[in-house]
Structures are given as structure tokens and as C-alpha cells.
mmCIF file of N, CA and C in Angstrom:
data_model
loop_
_atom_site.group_PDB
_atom_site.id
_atom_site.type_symbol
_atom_site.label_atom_id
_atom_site.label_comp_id
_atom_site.label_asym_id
_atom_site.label_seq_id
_atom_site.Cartn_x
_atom_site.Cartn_y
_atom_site.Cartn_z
ATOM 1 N N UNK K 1 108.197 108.419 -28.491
ATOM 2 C CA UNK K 1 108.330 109.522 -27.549
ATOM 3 C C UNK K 1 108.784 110.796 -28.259
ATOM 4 N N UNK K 2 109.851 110.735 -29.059
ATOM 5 C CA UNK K 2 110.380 112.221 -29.980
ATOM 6 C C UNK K 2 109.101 112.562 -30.924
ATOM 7 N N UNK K 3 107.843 111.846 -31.088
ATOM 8 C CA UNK K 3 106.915 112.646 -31.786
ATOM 9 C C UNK K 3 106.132 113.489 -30.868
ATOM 10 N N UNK K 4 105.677 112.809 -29.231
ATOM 11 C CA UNK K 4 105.566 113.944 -28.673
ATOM 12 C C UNK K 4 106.470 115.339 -28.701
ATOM 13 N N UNK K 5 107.003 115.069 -28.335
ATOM 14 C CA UNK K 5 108.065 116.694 -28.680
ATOM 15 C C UNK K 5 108.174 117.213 -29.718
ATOM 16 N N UNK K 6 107.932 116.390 -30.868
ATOM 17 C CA UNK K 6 107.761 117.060 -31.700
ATOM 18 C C UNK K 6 106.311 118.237 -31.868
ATOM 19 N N UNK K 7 105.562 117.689 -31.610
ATOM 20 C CA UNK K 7 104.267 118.110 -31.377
ATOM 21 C C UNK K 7 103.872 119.160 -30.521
ATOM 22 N N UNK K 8 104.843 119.146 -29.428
ATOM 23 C CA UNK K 8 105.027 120.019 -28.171
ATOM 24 C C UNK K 8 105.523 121.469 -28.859
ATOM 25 N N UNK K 9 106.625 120.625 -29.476
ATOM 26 C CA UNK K 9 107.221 122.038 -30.033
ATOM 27 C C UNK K 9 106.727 122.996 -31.346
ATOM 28 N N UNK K 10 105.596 122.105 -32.076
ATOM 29 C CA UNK K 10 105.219 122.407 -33.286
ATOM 30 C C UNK K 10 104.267 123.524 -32.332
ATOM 31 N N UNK K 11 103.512 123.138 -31.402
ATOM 32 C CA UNK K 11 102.429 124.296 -30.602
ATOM 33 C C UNK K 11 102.997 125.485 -29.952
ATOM 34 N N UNK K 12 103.913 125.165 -29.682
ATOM 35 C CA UNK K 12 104.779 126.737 -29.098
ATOM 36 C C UNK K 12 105.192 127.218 -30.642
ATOM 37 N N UNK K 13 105.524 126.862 -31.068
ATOM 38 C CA UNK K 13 105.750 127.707 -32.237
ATOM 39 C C UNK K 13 104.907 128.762 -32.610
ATOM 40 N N UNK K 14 103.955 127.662 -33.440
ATOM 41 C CA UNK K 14 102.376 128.696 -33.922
ATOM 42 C C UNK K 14 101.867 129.442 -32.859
ATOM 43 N N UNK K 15 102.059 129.077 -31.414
ATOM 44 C CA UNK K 15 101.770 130.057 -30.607
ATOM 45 C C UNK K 15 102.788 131.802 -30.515
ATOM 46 N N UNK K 16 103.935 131.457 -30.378
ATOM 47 C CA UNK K 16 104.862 132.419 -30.799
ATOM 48 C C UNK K 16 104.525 132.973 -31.694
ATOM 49 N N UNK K 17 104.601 132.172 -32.848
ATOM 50 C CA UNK K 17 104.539 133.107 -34.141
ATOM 51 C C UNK K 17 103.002 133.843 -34.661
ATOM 52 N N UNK K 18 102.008 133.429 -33.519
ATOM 53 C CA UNK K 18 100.678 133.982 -33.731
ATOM 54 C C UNK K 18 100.992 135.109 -32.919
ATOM 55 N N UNK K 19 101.418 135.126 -31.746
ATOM 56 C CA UNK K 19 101.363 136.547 -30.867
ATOM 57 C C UNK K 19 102.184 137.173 -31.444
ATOM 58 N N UNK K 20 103.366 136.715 -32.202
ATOM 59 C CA UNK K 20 104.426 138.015 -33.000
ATOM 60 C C UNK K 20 103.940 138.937 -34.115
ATOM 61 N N UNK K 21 102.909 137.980 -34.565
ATOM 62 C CA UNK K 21 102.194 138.414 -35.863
ATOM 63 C C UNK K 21 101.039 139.513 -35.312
ATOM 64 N N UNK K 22 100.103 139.286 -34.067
ATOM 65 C CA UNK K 22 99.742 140.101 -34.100
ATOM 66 C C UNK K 22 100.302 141.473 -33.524
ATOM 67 N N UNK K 23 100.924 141.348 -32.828
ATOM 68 C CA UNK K 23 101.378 142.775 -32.118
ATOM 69 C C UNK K 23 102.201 143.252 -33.659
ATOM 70 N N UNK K 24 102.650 142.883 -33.982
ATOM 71 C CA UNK K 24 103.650 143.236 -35.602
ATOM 72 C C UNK K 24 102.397 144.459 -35.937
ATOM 73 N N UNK K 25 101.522 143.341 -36.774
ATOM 74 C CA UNK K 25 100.604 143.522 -37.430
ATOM 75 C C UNK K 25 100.371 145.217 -36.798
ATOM 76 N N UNK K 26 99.366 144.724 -35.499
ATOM 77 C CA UNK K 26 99.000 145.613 -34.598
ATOM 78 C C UNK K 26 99.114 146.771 -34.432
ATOM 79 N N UNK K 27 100.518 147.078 -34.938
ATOM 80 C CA UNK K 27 101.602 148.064 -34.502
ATOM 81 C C UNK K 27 101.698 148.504 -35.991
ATOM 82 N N UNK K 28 101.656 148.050 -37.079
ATOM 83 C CA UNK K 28 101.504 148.553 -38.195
ATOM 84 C C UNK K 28 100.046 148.833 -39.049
ATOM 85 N N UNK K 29 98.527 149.016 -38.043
ATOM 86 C CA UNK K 29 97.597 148.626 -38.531
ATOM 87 C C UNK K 29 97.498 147.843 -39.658
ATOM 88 N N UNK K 30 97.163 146.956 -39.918
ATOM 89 C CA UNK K 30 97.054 145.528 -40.532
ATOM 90 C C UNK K 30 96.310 144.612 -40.158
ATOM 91 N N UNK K 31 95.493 144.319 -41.051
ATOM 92 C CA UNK K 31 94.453 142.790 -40.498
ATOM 93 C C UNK K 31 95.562 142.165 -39.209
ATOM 94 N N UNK K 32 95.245 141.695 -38.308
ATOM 95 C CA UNK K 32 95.462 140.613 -37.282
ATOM 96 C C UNK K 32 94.773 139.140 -37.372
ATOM 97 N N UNK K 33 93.923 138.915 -38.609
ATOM 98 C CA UNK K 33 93.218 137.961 -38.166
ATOM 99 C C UNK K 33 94.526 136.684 -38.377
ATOM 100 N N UNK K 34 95.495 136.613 -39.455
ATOM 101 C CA UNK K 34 96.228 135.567 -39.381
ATOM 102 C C UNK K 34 96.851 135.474 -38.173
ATOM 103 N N UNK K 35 97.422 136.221 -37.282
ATOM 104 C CA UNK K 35 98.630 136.124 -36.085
ATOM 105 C C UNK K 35 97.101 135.109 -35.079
ATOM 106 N N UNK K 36 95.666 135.433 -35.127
ATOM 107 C CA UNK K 36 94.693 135.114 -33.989
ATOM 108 C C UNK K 36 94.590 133.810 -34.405
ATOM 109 N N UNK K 37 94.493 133.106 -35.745
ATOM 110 C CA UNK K 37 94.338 132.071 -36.496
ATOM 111 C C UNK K 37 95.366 130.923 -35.784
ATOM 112 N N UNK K 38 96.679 131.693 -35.277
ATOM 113 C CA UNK K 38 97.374 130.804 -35.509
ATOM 114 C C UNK K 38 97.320 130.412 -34.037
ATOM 115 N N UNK K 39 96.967 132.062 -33.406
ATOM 116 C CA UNK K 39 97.249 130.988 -31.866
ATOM 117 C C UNK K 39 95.749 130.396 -31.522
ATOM 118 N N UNK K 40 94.729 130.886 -32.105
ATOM 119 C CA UNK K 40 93.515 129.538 -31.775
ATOM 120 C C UNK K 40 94.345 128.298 -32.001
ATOM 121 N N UNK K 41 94.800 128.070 -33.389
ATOM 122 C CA UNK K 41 95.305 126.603 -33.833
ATOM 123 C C UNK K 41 96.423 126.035 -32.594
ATOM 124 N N UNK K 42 97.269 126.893 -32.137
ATOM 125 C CA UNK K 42 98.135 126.426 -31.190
ATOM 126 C C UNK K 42 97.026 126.215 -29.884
ATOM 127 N N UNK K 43 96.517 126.887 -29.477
ATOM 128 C CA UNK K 43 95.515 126.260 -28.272
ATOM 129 C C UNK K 43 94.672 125.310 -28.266
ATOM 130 N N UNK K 44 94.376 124.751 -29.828
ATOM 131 C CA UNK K 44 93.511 123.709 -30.312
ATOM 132 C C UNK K 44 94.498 122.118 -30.288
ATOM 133 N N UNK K 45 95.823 122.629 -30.472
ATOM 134 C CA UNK K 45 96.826 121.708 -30.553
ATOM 135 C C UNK K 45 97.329 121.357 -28.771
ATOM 136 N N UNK K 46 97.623 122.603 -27.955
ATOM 137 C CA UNK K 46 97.448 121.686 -26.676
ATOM 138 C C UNK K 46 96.355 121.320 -25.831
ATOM 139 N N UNK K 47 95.471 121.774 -26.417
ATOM 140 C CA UNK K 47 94.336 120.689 -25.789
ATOM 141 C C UNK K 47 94.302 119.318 -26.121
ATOM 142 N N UNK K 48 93.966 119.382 -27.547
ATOM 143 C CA UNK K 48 94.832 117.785 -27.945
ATOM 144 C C UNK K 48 95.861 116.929 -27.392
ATOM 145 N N UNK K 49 96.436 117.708 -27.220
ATOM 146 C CA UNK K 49 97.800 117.027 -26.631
ATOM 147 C C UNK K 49 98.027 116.960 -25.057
ATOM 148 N N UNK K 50 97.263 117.805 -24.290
ATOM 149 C CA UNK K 50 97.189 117.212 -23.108
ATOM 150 C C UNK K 50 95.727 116.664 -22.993
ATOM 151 N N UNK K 51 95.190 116.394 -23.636
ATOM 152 C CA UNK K 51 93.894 115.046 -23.815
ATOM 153 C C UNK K 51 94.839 113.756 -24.093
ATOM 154 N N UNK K 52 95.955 114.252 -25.099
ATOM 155 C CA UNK K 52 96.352 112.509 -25.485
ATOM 156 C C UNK K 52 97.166 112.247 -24.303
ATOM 157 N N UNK K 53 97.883 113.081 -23.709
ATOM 158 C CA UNK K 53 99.129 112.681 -22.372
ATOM 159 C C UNK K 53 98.249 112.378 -21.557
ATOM 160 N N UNK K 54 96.568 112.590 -21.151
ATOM 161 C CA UNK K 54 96.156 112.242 -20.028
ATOM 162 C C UNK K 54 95.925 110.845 -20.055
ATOM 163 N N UNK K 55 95.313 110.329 -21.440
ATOM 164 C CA UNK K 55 95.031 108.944 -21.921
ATOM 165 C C UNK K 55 96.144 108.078 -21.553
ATOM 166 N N UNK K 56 97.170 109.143 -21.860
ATOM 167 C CA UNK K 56 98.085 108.006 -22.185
ATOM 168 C C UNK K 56 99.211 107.503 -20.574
ATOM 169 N N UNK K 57 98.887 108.406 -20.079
ATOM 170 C CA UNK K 57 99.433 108.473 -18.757
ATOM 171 C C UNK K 57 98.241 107.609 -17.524
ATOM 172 N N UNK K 58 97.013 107.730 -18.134
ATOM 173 C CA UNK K 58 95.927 106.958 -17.329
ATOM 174 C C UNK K 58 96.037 105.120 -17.592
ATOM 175 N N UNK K 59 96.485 105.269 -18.508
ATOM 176 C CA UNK K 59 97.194 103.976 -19.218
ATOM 177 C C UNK K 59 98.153 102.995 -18.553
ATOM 178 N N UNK K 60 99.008 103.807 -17.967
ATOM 179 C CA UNK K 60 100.101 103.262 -17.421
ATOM 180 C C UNK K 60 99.670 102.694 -16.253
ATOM 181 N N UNK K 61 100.358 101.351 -15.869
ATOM 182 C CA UNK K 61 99.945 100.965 -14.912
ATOM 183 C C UNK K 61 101.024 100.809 -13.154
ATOM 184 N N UNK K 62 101.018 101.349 -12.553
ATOM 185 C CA UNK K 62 102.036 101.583 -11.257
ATOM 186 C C UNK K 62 101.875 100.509 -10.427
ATOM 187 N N UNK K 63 103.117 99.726 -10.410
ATOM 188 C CA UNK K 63 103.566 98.406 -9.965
ATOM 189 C C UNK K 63 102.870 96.857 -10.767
ATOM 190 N N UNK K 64 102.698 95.937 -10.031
ATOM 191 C CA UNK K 64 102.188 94.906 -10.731
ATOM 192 C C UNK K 64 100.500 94.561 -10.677
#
């Protein structure tokens, strides 16, 4: 279970740190493509991850 969260939290991150990067960037004209890089990768990561919670929650079975 703590690797979900781990995982949870690894995607808010790169999401954070992609939108900080670009407005930074943004605001200092500067390529943006790394800050966009990162939050594709964070949106690529919760799709994944609510694909695996759906599996894994379809899984479970309620009562006997």
C-alpha cells in the first residue's frame, strides 16, 4: 500500500514542478519545453495509476 503513495506523490510532484518551471521559465522568456515534459509525464503517470486502482479495486470482492 505505501508504494501506492508513493507513486501518488511522485505525480504531484512532476506535476508541480512542471507548472513551476513553466510559468518561471515563461516569465523569463526561456524554452518551456522541460516544465511541459514534465507535466505530460505527470499526466501519463495518473492515468497509469488510476488504470492500476481501477484493476485493482475491480478485484476486490464485497462480502462472500
Amino acid at each position: 500500500m505505501g508504494i501506492f503513495i508513493v507513486y501518488w506523490v511522485i505525480a504531484v510532484l512532476l506535476f508541480v514542478i512542471g507548472i513551476v518551471q513553466i510559468i518561471i521559465k515563461a516569465v523569463r522568456n526561456q524554452p518551456v519545453k522541460p516544465g511541459i515534459q514534465l507535466v505530460i509525464a505527470s499526466v501519463i503517470m495518473l492515468v497509469i495509476g488510476a488504470g492500476a486502482c481501477a484493476v485493482i479495486l475491480s478485484n476486490l470482492k464485497i462480502g462472500h
